[in-house]
Amino acid sequence: MASPRIGSRRRHARQVERFLTDTPDTAPDPQLLSELGLASYAAGVLSNPGPVVRTAEMVASARHLAVRGELRRLLRSWQRSGIEALVFKGFHLAEFVYPATAQRRYSDVDLLIRPSDAVRAGDLAQEQCWQLLWHADWPATAHARRTESYSGHEVMQLRHRRSGVHLDVHRRLVHNNHNHLASHGRQERITRQAWAKSQVIDWDGVRVRQLHPVDAVLIGLVLNRSWSPEDWELRAHDYLDFRILKEEFELEPWELEDRAIELGCANTYRIFRSRCDPFEGVCNLTAPSRLQRHLWNLLVAPERGNRYLERSMLALAEILIAPFAVLRELPAVLEALRLAQLRESLRSPASSLAMPRRAPRRLTAGRWRRIRMSIHRCLRILGRAGYEDRELQAIALLLGLRRRSYQADLSWVAGPDGNEHPRLELDGVPLSVEGTLLADRTRSD
């Protein structure tokens, strides 16, 4: 599902801003609303919604009921085992805050648990038809979604085998500056403060925690937009989330301002309100300029930590090792280019390459990431890193793995767009291709 952001399309952004802040007697193009995840909301507020909007509402409602049922079963099993969970962000807003569950579209479900419960929670989830995609306590093999140096906010990721819904299970509510650096003291403190202020509710027989409404605004929305890779860019539903939380719980400006001081994010909240503030009817969905982002990140550095300093430290380390890594992958890239010149398609050479005989050392997530990045850089240097070079990159990655004697294979599978896409596998299991031309270009909500 594409991410509901609109910042790069100014004309459409202005239309959506008027729709969200004014009395909605008319709406933007239904397809645009559907793309941004606002169609099901429009169905509940427009006097004459069209078929596209009505269909979106029915689909969102049916999907939420299915997700709700599976999540309740999982949380009930965790409750019996003494595991406490806090639900927040999209699903929480749809289920507990919006007037109708269909009005708030979401893709993943976000939960917070205590890190000490993570192993037991993962084991119980697997008994409840959930597939454990990644766990912070697992060895970081090439199939893991995170590298061995990951120190970020998530503790595991689950996928329901039947419905396909993803569950992001967090150990911290807020992103740290960089997921590979252990500088997350502020985020730990905010998470502890949120646990302490959270509220226990009886969800039809299932005990679950939810953020205090003030924290749902400040942590669930403001900090997750401002301190995360979103880097201050709003999504289409952010103004609605803020406005509906404000109205449902009769929040006052002073409550949010006082709590922002307690959490240590007063400057962040002030900047966010300059772009998204239902108290003043301010909604600016246009993407901030690079200069604005830089200025805001410097202003909130005392609260969040210096994003640029940490990035510079990591970039410096990468600069020192990158040339050697690229040279290591150059033979695989040159061989892929040679095969490309010999044949019209690279698909037949992929199947004819001999499988290595000897077993290599275990391919870790970090080593696989370095191979991917180095081959991508090598192709960029050679001017072959366009989207049309995906097949070339796929065969270069395959050669890079087989040169190290890994039991890798490559096939082409039909994608949702009807076209065939390369799929790399190691020992029969698909590999993560994040950061390459083979990666899926969409993001979840």
Short mmCIF file of C-alpha atoms in Angstrom, two decimals:
data_model
loop_
_atom_site.label_atom_id
_atom_site.label_comp_id
_atom_site.label_asym_id
_atom_site.label_seq_id
_atom_site.Cartn_x
_atom_site.Cartn_y
_atom_site.Cartn_z
CA MET A 1 0.00 0.00 0.00
CA ALA A 2 1.49 3.32 -1.03
CA SER A 3 2.31 5.80 1.66
CA PRO A 4 -0.40 8.51 1.95
CA ARG A 5 1.85 11.51 1.48
CA ILE A 6 1.22 14.27 -0.99
CA GLY A 7 3.89 16.88 -0.24
CA SER A 8 5.48 16.92 -3.71
CA ARG A 9 2.17 17.68 -5.50
CA ARG A 10 1.34 21.22 -4.46
CA ARG A 11 -1.93 21.68 -6.35
CA HIS A 12 -3.38 18.45 -4.96
CA ALA A 13 -2.03 19.28 -1.51
CA ARG A 14 -3.97 22.55 -1.45
CA GLN A 15 -7.20 20.76 -2.46
CA VAL A 16 -6.80 18.20 0.31
CA GLU A 17 -5.95 20.90 2.88
CA ARG A 18 -9.19 22.74 2.09
CA PHE A 19 -11.12 19.49 2.31
CA LEU A 20 -9.69 18.73 5.76
CA THR A 21 -10.00 22.20 7.29
CA ASP A 22 -13.25 23.51 5.77
CA THR A 23 -16.80 22.18 5.93
CA PRO A 24 -16.50 19.35 3.40
CA ASP A 25 -19.41 19.91 1.02
CA THR A 26 -17.18 19.04 -1.92
CA ALA A 27 -14.10 16.86 -2.12
CA PRO A 28 -11.05 16.38 -4.33
CA ASP A 29 -10.96 13.68 -6.98
CA PRO A 30 -12.18 10.36 -5.47
CA GLN A 31 -9.14 8.52 -6.85
CA LEU A 32 -6.85 10.99 -5.09
CA LEU A 33 -8.74 10.49 -1.84
CA SER A 34 -8.47 6.74 -2.25
CA GLU A 35 -4.73 6.96 -2.92
CA LEU A 36 -4.22 9.06 0.20
CA GLY A 37 -6.33 6.85 2.44
CA LEU A 38 -9.02 9.50 2.91
CA ALA A 39 -11.83 8.01 0.83
CA SER A 40 -13.37 6.06 3.70
CA TYR A 41 -13.30 9.21 5.85
CA ALA A 42 -14.98 11.17 3.03
CA ALA A 43 -17.78 8.58 2.93
CA GLY A 44 -18.79 9.58 6.44
CA VAL A 45 -18.75 13.36 5.98
CA LEU A 46 -19.90 14.03 2.40
CA SER A 47 -23.61 14.39 1.72
CA ASN A 48 -23.31 12.67 -1.65
CA PRO A 49 -20.27 10.37 -1.81
CA GLY A 50 -19.73 8.56 -5.09
CA PRO A 51 -19.19 4.84 -5.73
CA VAL A 52 -15.40 5.01 -5.37
CA VAL A 53 -15.72 6.52 -1.91
CA ARG A 54 -18.45 4.09 -0.84
CA THR A 55 -16.43 1.11 -2.03
CA ALA A 56 -13.37 2.31 -0.11
CA GLU A 57 -15.47 2.58 3.03
CA MET A 58 -16.79 -0.98 2.70
CA VAL A 59 -13.31 -2.40 2.01
CA ALA A 60 -11.78 -0.54 4.96
CA SER A 61 -14.57 -1.67 7.27
CA ALA A 62 -14.30 -5.33 6.26
CA ARG A 63 -10.52 -5.29 6.54
CA HIS A 64 -10.61 -3.70 9.98
CA LEU A 65 -13.02 -6.34 11.27
CA ALA A 66 -10.70 -9.09 10.07
CA VAL A 67 -7.61 -7.44 11.60
CA ARG A 68 -9.50 -6.74 14.82
CA GLY A 69 -10.46 -10.39 15.26
CA GLU A 70 -6.94 -11.73 14.74
CA LEU A 71 -5.36 -9.07 16.97
CA ARG A 72 -7.79 -9.75 19.80
CA ARG A 73 -6.97 -13.46 19.69
CA LEU A 74 -3.26 -12.69 19.90
CA LEU A 75 -3.60 -10.17 22.72
CA ARG A 76 -5.83 -12.56 24.67
CA SER A 77 -3.11 -15.22 24.53
CA TRP A 78 -0.51 -12.66 25.63
CA GLN A 79 -2.76 -11.54 28.48
CA ARG A 80 -3.07 -15.13 29.77
CA SER A 81 0.73 -15.28 29.82
CA GLY A 82 1.06 -11.97 31.69
CA ILE A 83 2.29 -9.95 28.72
CA GLU A 84 1.00 -6.38 28.67
CA ALA A 85 0.60 -4.64 25.30
CA LEU A 86 -0.05 -1.01 24.41
CA VAL A 87 -1.73 -0.33 21.07
CA PHE A 88 -1.06 2.98 19.32
CA LYS A 89 -1.04 4.83 15.98
CA GLY A 90 -3.32 3.80 13.09
CA PHE A 91 -5.19 0.77 14.42
CA HIS A 92 -5.66 2.37 17.82
CA LEU A 93 -7.14 5.51 16.27
CA ALA A 94 -9.46 3.52 14.00
CA GLU A 95 -10.73 1.25 16.77
CA PHE A 96 -10.89 3.57 19.76
CA VAL A 97 -10.91 7.21 18.60
CA TYR A 98 -12.49 7.85 15.19
CA PRO A 99 -16.32 7.97 15.02
CA ALA A 100 -16.31 4.96 12.68
CA THR A 101 -13.55 2.37 12.35
CA ALA A 102 -13.52 2.61 8.54
CA GLN A 103 -12.67 6.32 8.64
CA ARG A 104 -9.00 5.79 9.56
CA ARG A 105 -7.09 3.71 7.03
CA TYR A 106 -3.89 1.96 8.15
CA SER A 107 -1.75 -0.91 6.95
CA ASP A 108 0.47 -2.18 9.77
CA VAL A 109 -0.61 -2.54 13.40
CA ASP A 110 1.72 -1.00 15.99
CA LEU A 111 2.08 -2.41 19.50
CA LEU A 112 4.42 -1.63 22.39
CA ILE A 113 5.57 -4.36 24.79
CA ARG A 114 8.30 -4.54 27.39
CA PRO A 115 11.55 -5.94 25.93
CA SER A 116 11.69 -8.65 28.61
CA ASP A 117 8.44 -10.10 27.20
CA ALA A 118 9.60 -10.17 23.57
CA VAL A 119 10.77 -13.80 23.31
CA ARG A 120 7.66 -15.20 24.98
CA ALA A 121 5.41 -12.92 22.89
CA GLY A 122 7.02 -14.14 19.69
CA ASP A 123 6.60 -17.80 20.65
CA LEU A 124 2.91 -17.31 21.49
CA ALA A 125 2.31 -15.37 18.26
CA GLN A 126 3.62 -18.27 16.21
CA GLU A 127 1.03 -20.50 17.86
CA GLN A 128 -1.68 -18.02 16.77
CA CYS A 129 -1.09 -18.20 12.99
CA TRP A 130 1.42 -15.33 13.01
CA GLN A 131 4.70 -15.72 11.15
CA LEU A 132 7.73 -14.28 12.95
CA LEU A 133 9.56 -12.31 10.26
CA TRP A 134 12.27 -10.82 12.47
CA HIS A 135 13.22 -10.71 16.12
CA ALA A 136 15.84 -8.58 17.83
CA ASP A 137 17.14 -11.63 19.74
CA TRP A 138 17.55 -13.75 16.61
CA PRO A 139 20.90 -14.25 14.91
CA ALA A 140 20.94 -11.63 12.15
CA THR A 141 21.08 -13.93 9.13
CA ALA A 142 20.71 -12.61 5.59
CA HIS A 143 16.97 -13.32 5.83
CA ALA A 144 16.53 -11.05 8.85
CA ARG A 145 14.86 -7.71 8.28
CA ARG A 146 17.48 -5.95 10.39
CA THR A 147 21.25 -6.21 10.59
CA GLU A 148 23.15 -7.44 13.64
CA SER A 149 24.00 -3.86 14.61
CA TYR A 150 20.33 -2.76 14.77
CA SER A 151 19.56 -0.79 17.92
CA GLY A 152 16.30 0.84 16.88
CA HIS A 153 12.78 1.07 18.25
CA GLU A 154 11.33 -2.25 17.06
CA VAL A 155 11.77 -5.60 18.78
CA MET A 156 10.04 -7.88 16.26
CA GLN A 157 7.85 -7.97 13.18
CA LEU A 158 4.99 -10.41 12.64
CA ARG A 159 2.86 -11.25 9.63
CA HIS A 160 -0.49 -13.01 9.82
CA ARG A 161 -0.36 -16.06 7.58
CA ARG A 162 -3.95 -15.81 6.32
CA SER A 163 -4.72 -12.09 6.18
CA GLY A 164 -1.18 -10.88 5.42
CA VAL A 165 -1.44 -8.00 7.93
CA HIS A 166 1.86 -6.93 9.49
CA LEU A 167 2.39 -6.33 13.18
CA ASP A 168 5.22 -4.01 14.21
CA VAL A 169 6.08 -4.71 17.83
CA HIS A 170 8.04 -1.90 19.50
CA ARG A 171 10.29 -1.69 22.53
CA ARG A 172 10.38 2.10 22.29
CA LEU A 173 7.67 4.44 21.05
CA VAL A 174 9.99 6.86 19.28
CA HIS A 175 12.70 6.44 16.64
CA ASN A 176 16.26 7.11 17.73
CA ASN A 177 18.50 9.17 15.47
CA HIS A 178 20.03 6.18 13.78
CA ASN A 179 19.02 2.56 14.23
CA HIS A 180 22.66 1.41 14.29
CA LEU A 181 23.76 3.65 17.17
CA ALA A 182 22.95 2.99 20.80
CA SER A 183 22.09 6.61 21.57
CA HIS A 184 18.44 6.31 22.54
CA GLY A 185 18.32 7.49 26.16
CA ARG A 186 15.74 10.19 25.37
CA GLN A 187 13.51 7.70 23.57
CA GLU A 188 13.75 5.26 26.50
CA ARG A 189 12.77 8.01 28.92
CA ILE A 190 9.79 9.08 26.81
CA THR A 191 8.66 5.45 26.54
CA ARG A 192 8.79 5.06 30.33
CA GLN A 193 6.81 8.27 30.76
CA ALA A 194 4.22 7.05 28.26
CA TRP A 195 3.86 3.67 30.02
CA ALA A 196 3.33 5.49 33.33
CA LYS A 197 0.58 7.74 31.93
CA SER A 198 -1.07 5.11 29.72
CA GLN A 199 -4.56 3.85 30.47
CA VAL A 200 -5.79 0.27 30.82
CA ILE A 201 -9.07 -0.45 29.05
CA ASP A 202 -11.28 -3.51 28.85
CA TRP A 203 -11.61 -4.23 25.13
CA ASP A 204 -14.59 -6.60 25.24
CA GLY A 205 -12.81 -8.94 27.62
CA VAL A 206 -9.25 -8.23 26.52
CA ARG A 207 -7.14 -5.94 28.71
CA VAL A 208 -5.03 -3.57 26.64
CA ARG A 209 -3.25 -0.31 27.25
CA GLN A 210 -3.58 2.83 25.17
CA LEU A 211 -1.67 6.10 25.26
CA HIS A 212 -3.16 8.96 27.21
CA PRO A 213 -4.85 11.21 24.60
CA VAL A 214 -2.23 13.93 25.12
CA ASP A 215 0.54 11.39 24.47
CA ALA A 216 -1.34 10.03 21.47
CA VAL A 217 -0.91 13.49 19.94
CA LEU A 218 2.62 14.26 21.12
CA ILE A 219 4.23 10.83 20.82
CA GLY A 220 2.01 8.92 18.42
CA LEU A 221 1.83 11.81 15.96
CA VAL A 222 4.22 14.72 16.58
CA LEU A 223 7.39 12.83 17.52
CA ASN A 224 6.78 10.03 15.05
CA ARG A 225 6.59 12.59 12.27
CA SER A 226 9.37 14.91 13.46
CA TRP A 227 12.02 12.59 14.95
CA SER A 228 11.67 9.76 12.43
CA PRO A 229 12.81 9.26 8.82
CA GLU A 230 9.64 11.15 7.84
CA ASP A 231 11.76 14.23 8.66
CA TRP A 232 8.81 16.62 9.29
CA GLU A 233 6.76 15.67 6.23
CA LEU A 234 3.06 15.28 7.06
CA ARG A 235 0.79 12.52 5.85
CA ALA A 236 -2.70 13.21 4.63
CA HIS A 237 -4.46 11.91 7.76
CA ASP A 238 -2.26 13.72 10.35
CA TYR A 239 -4.48 16.79 10.65
CA LEU A 240 -7.53 14.56 11.11
CA ASP A 241 -5.81 12.45 13.75
CA PHE A 242 -4.91 15.57 15.75
CA ARG A 243 -8.33 17.18 15.29
CA ILE A 244 -10.35 14.11 16.22
CA LEU A 245 -8.20 13.40 19.29
CA LYS A 246 -8.68 17.05 20.33
CA GLU A 247 -12.46 16.90 19.87
CA GLU A 248 -13.05 13.42 21.29
CA PHE A 249 -11.12 14.10 24.52
CA GLU A 250 -11.71 17.89 24.69
CA LEU A 251 -7.98 18.60 24.79
CA GLU A 252 -6.85 22.12 25.57
CA PRO A 253 -3.71 23.77 24.17
CA TRP A 254 -2.17 24.18 27.64
CA GLU A 255 -2.43 20.42 28.32
CA LEU A 256 -0.37 19.63 25.25
CA GLU A 257 2.13 22.40 25.90
CA ASP A 258 2.69 21.35 29.54
CA ARG A 259 3.10 17.69 28.59
CA ALA A 260 5.53 18.61 25.78
CA ILE A 261 7.71 20.32 28.40
CA GLU A 262 7.54 17.19 30.61
CA LEU A 263 8.52 14.96 27.69
CA GLY A 264 11.29 17.32 26.62
CA CYS A 265 9.89 18.11 23.17
CA ALA A 266 8.48 21.65 23.49
CA ASN A 267 10.41 23.01 20.50
CA THR A 268 9.44 20.02 18.37
CA TYR A 269 5.78 20.52 19.23
CA ARG A 270 5.93 24.25 18.48
CA ILE A 271 7.42 23.63 15.02
CA PHE A 272 4.92 20.86 14.28
CA ARG A 273 2.01 23.15 15.18
CA SER A 274 3.23 25.70 12.66
CA ARG A 275 2.25 23.14 9.99
CA CYS A 276 -0.51 21.10 11.64
CA ASP A 277 -2.72 22.72 14.27
CA PRO A 278 -6.48 22.07 14.48
CA PHE A 279 -6.77 24.68 17.26
CA GLU A 280 -5.93 27.33 14.64
CA GLY A 281 -7.11 25.50 11.52
CA VAL A 282 -3.54 25.21 10.16
CA CYS A 283 -2.85 22.34 7.77
CA ASN A 284 0.17 22.42 5.44
CA LEU A 285 0.72 19.18 3.51
CA THR A 286 3.37 20.62 1.18
CA ALA A 287 6.74 18.98 1.74
CA PRO A 288 9.12 21.24 3.69
CA SER A 289 12.17 22.49 1.84
CA ARG A 290 15.61 21.08 2.56
CA LEU A 291 16.56 24.35 4.26
CA GLN A 292 13.50 24.16 6.52
CA ARG A 293 14.30 20.57 7.51
CA HIS A 294 17.90 21.48 8.30
CA LEU A 295 16.86 24.48 10.41
CA TRP A 296 14.22 22.54 12.35
CA ASN A 297 16.53 19.59 12.99
CA LEU A 298 19.15 21.96 14.41
CA LEU A 299 16.53 23.69 16.60
CA VAL A 300 15.36 20.39 18.11
CA ALA A 301 18.84 18.84 18.44
CA PRO A 302 18.88 19.55 22.22
CA GLU A 303 15.64 17.53 22.50
CA ARG A 304 16.19 14.78 19.96
CA GLY A 305 19.96 14.63 19.57
CA ASN A 306 22.03 15.91 16.68
CA ARG A 307 20.83 14.02 13.63
CA TYR A 308 23.58 15.43 11.40
CA LEU A 309 26.42 14.60 13.78
CA GLU A 310 25.36 10.95 13.96
CA ARG A 311 24.85 10.75 10.22
CA SER A 312 28.29 12.27 9.67
CA MET A 313 29.92 9.72 11.99
CA LEU A 314 28.34 6.84 10.09
CA ALA A 315 29.06 8.41 6.71
CA LEU A 316 32.73 8.85 7.60
CA ALA A 317 33.04 5.19 8.54
CA GLU A 318 31.29 4.25 5.31
CA ILE A 319 33.56 6.47 3.19
CA LEU A 320 36.64 4.77 4.61
CA ILE A 321 35.53 1.24 3.70
CA ALA A 322 33.38 1.87 0.61
CA PRO A 323 36.19 1.93 -2.02
CA PHE A 324 37.52 -1.46 -0.89
CA ALA A 325 34.02 -2.93 -0.81
CA VAL A 326 33.28 -1.67 -4.33
CA LEU A 327 36.55 -3.15 -5.65
CA ARG A 328 35.59 -6.52 -4.14
CA GLU A 329 32.32 -6.54 -6.08
CA LEU A 330 33.74 -5.20 -9.35
CA PRO A 331 34.45 -8.68 -10.85
CA ALA A 332 30.82 -9.72 -10.36
CA VAL A 333 29.54 -6.51 -11.96
CA LEU A 334 31.92 -6.79 -14.93
CA GLU A 335 30.89 -10.41 -15.49
CA ALA A 336 27.21 -9.39 -15.42
CA LEU A 337 27.94 -6.68 -18.00
CA ARG A 338 29.73 -9.23 -20.18
CA LEU A 339 26.73 -11.54 -20.05
CA ALA A 340 24.46 -8.61 -20.90
CA GLN A 341 26.48 -7.91 -24.05
CA LEU A 342 26.38 -11.56 -25.10
CA ARG A 343 22.64 -12.09 -24.70
CA GLU A 344 19.52 -10.02 -25.11
CA SER A 345 18.15 -11.16 -21.75
CA LEU A 346 20.01 -11.92 -18.54
CA ARG A 347 17.40 -14.44 -17.40
CA SER A 348 18.85 -17.48 -19.17
CA PRO A 349 22.43 -17.02 -17.82
CA ALA A 350 21.01 -16.85 -14.31
CA SER A 351 19.69 -20.39 -14.53
CA SER A 352 22.80 -21.79 -16.26
CA LEU A 353 25.38 -20.60 -13.71
CA ALA A 354 26.86 -23.44 -11.72
CA MET A 355 25.82 -23.69 -8.08
CA PRO A 356 28.83 -23.53 -5.70
CA ARG A 357 29.86 -26.84 -4.12
CA ARG A 358 31.50 -25.88 -0.85
CA ALA A 359 29.54 -24.46 2.07
CA PRO A 360 30.64 -20.93 3.08
CA ARG A 361 30.42 -19.21 6.44
CA ARG A 362 27.00 -17.96 7.49
CA LEU A 363 25.79 -14.94 5.50
CA THR A 364 24.83 -12.31 8.06
CA ALA A 365 22.40 -9.47 7.44
CA GLY A 366 25.23 -6.94 7.69
CA ARG A 367 27.42 -8.76 5.17
CA TRP A 368 24.52 -9.11 2.74
CA ARG A 369 23.76 -5.39 3.11
CA ARG A 370 27.38 -4.51 2.30
CA ILE A 371 27.30 -6.69 -0.83
CA ARG A 372 24.07 -5.01 -1.98
CA MET A 373 25.35 -1.51 -1.37
CA SER A 374 28.72 -2.14 -3.01
CA ILE A 375 27.22 -3.62 -6.18
CA HIS A 376 24.73 -0.76 -6.39
CA ARG A 377 27.54 1.79 -6.04
CA CYS A 378 29.62 -0.02 -8.62
CA LEU A 379 26.75 0.13 -11.12
CA ARG A 380 26.22 3.81 -10.38
CA ILE A 381 29.88 4.52 -11.13
CA LEU A 382 29.47 2.69 -14.44
CA GLY A 383 26.25 4.57 -15.24
CA ARG A 384 24.07 1.46 -15.00
CA ALA A 385 21.87 2.14 -11.97
CA GLY A 386 18.63 3.08 -13.72
CA TYR A 387 15.38 1.21 -13.17
CA GLU A 388 15.84 -0.48 -16.55
CA ASP A 389 19.03 -2.09 -15.19
CA ARG A 390 17.24 -4.22 -12.61
CA GLU A 391 18.03 -7.46 -14.43
CA LEU A 392 21.69 -6.48 -14.60
CA GLN A 393 21.76 -5.75 -10.89
CA ALA A 394 19.99 -9.01 -10.10
CA ILE A 395 22.57 -11.11 -11.95
CA ALA A 396 25.44 -9.10 -10.42
CA LEU A 397 24.05 -9.80 -6.93
CA LEU A 398 23.71 -13.48 -7.78
CA LEU A 399 27.31 -13.61 -9.03
CA GLY A 400 28.52 -11.72 -5.98
CA LEU A 401 26.95 -14.35 -3.72
CA ARG A 402 28.09 -17.36 -5.73
CA ARG A 403 31.65 -16.06 -5.92
CA ARG A 404 31.61 -16.46 -2.13
CA SER A 405 30.15 -19.99 -2.50
CA TYR A 406 26.68 -19.14 -1.16
CA GLN A 407 23.85 -21.36 -2.38
CA ALA A 408 21.98 -18.49 -4.04
CA ASP A 409 19.49 -18.64 -6.88
CA LEU A 410 17.57 -16.18 -9.03
CA SER A 411 14.12 -16.42 -10.56
CA TRP A 412 11.54 -14.07 -12.05
CA VAL A 413 8.05 -13.95 -10.55
CA ALA A 414 4.89 -12.09 -11.51
CA GLY A 415 4.29 -8.97 -9.46
CA PRO A 416 1.04 -7.13 -8.63
CA ASP A 417 1.65 -4.84 -11.63
CA GLY A 418 1.51 -7.82 -14.01
CA ASN A 419 5.23 -7.61 -14.82
CA GLU A 420 7.89 -10.12 -13.87
CA HIS A 421 10.31 -9.15 -11.09
CA PRO A 422 13.64 -10.72 -10.11
CA ARG A 423 13.69 -12.66 -6.86
CA LEU A 424 16.93 -13.67 -5.16
CA GLU A 425 16.89 -16.67 -2.83
CA LEU A 426 19.40 -18.16 -0.44
CA ASP A 427 18.86 -21.83 0.40
CA GLY A 428 15.36 -21.51 -1.08
CA VAL A 429 14.31 -18.51 1.06
CA PRO A 430 13.84 -15.03 -0.54
CA LEU A 431 16.50 -12.50 0.41
CA SER A 432 15.86 -8.91 1.43
CA VAL A 433 16.79 -6.58 -1.43
CA GLU A 434 16.27 -3.32 0.45
CA GLY A 435 18.37 -0.51 -1.01
CA THR A 436 18.55 -2.01 -4.50
CA LEU A 437 16.63 -1.50 -7.72
CA LEU A 438 14.85 -4.79 -7.00
CA ALA A 439 13.19 -3.42 -3.86
CA ASP A 440 9.48 -2.70 -3.66
CA ARG A 441 8.97 1.02 -4.23
CA THR A 442 6.00 1.46 -1.86
CA ARG A 443 5.79 2.07 1.87
CA SER A 444 3.26 1.09 4.45
CA ASP A 445 1.03 3.52 6.33
#
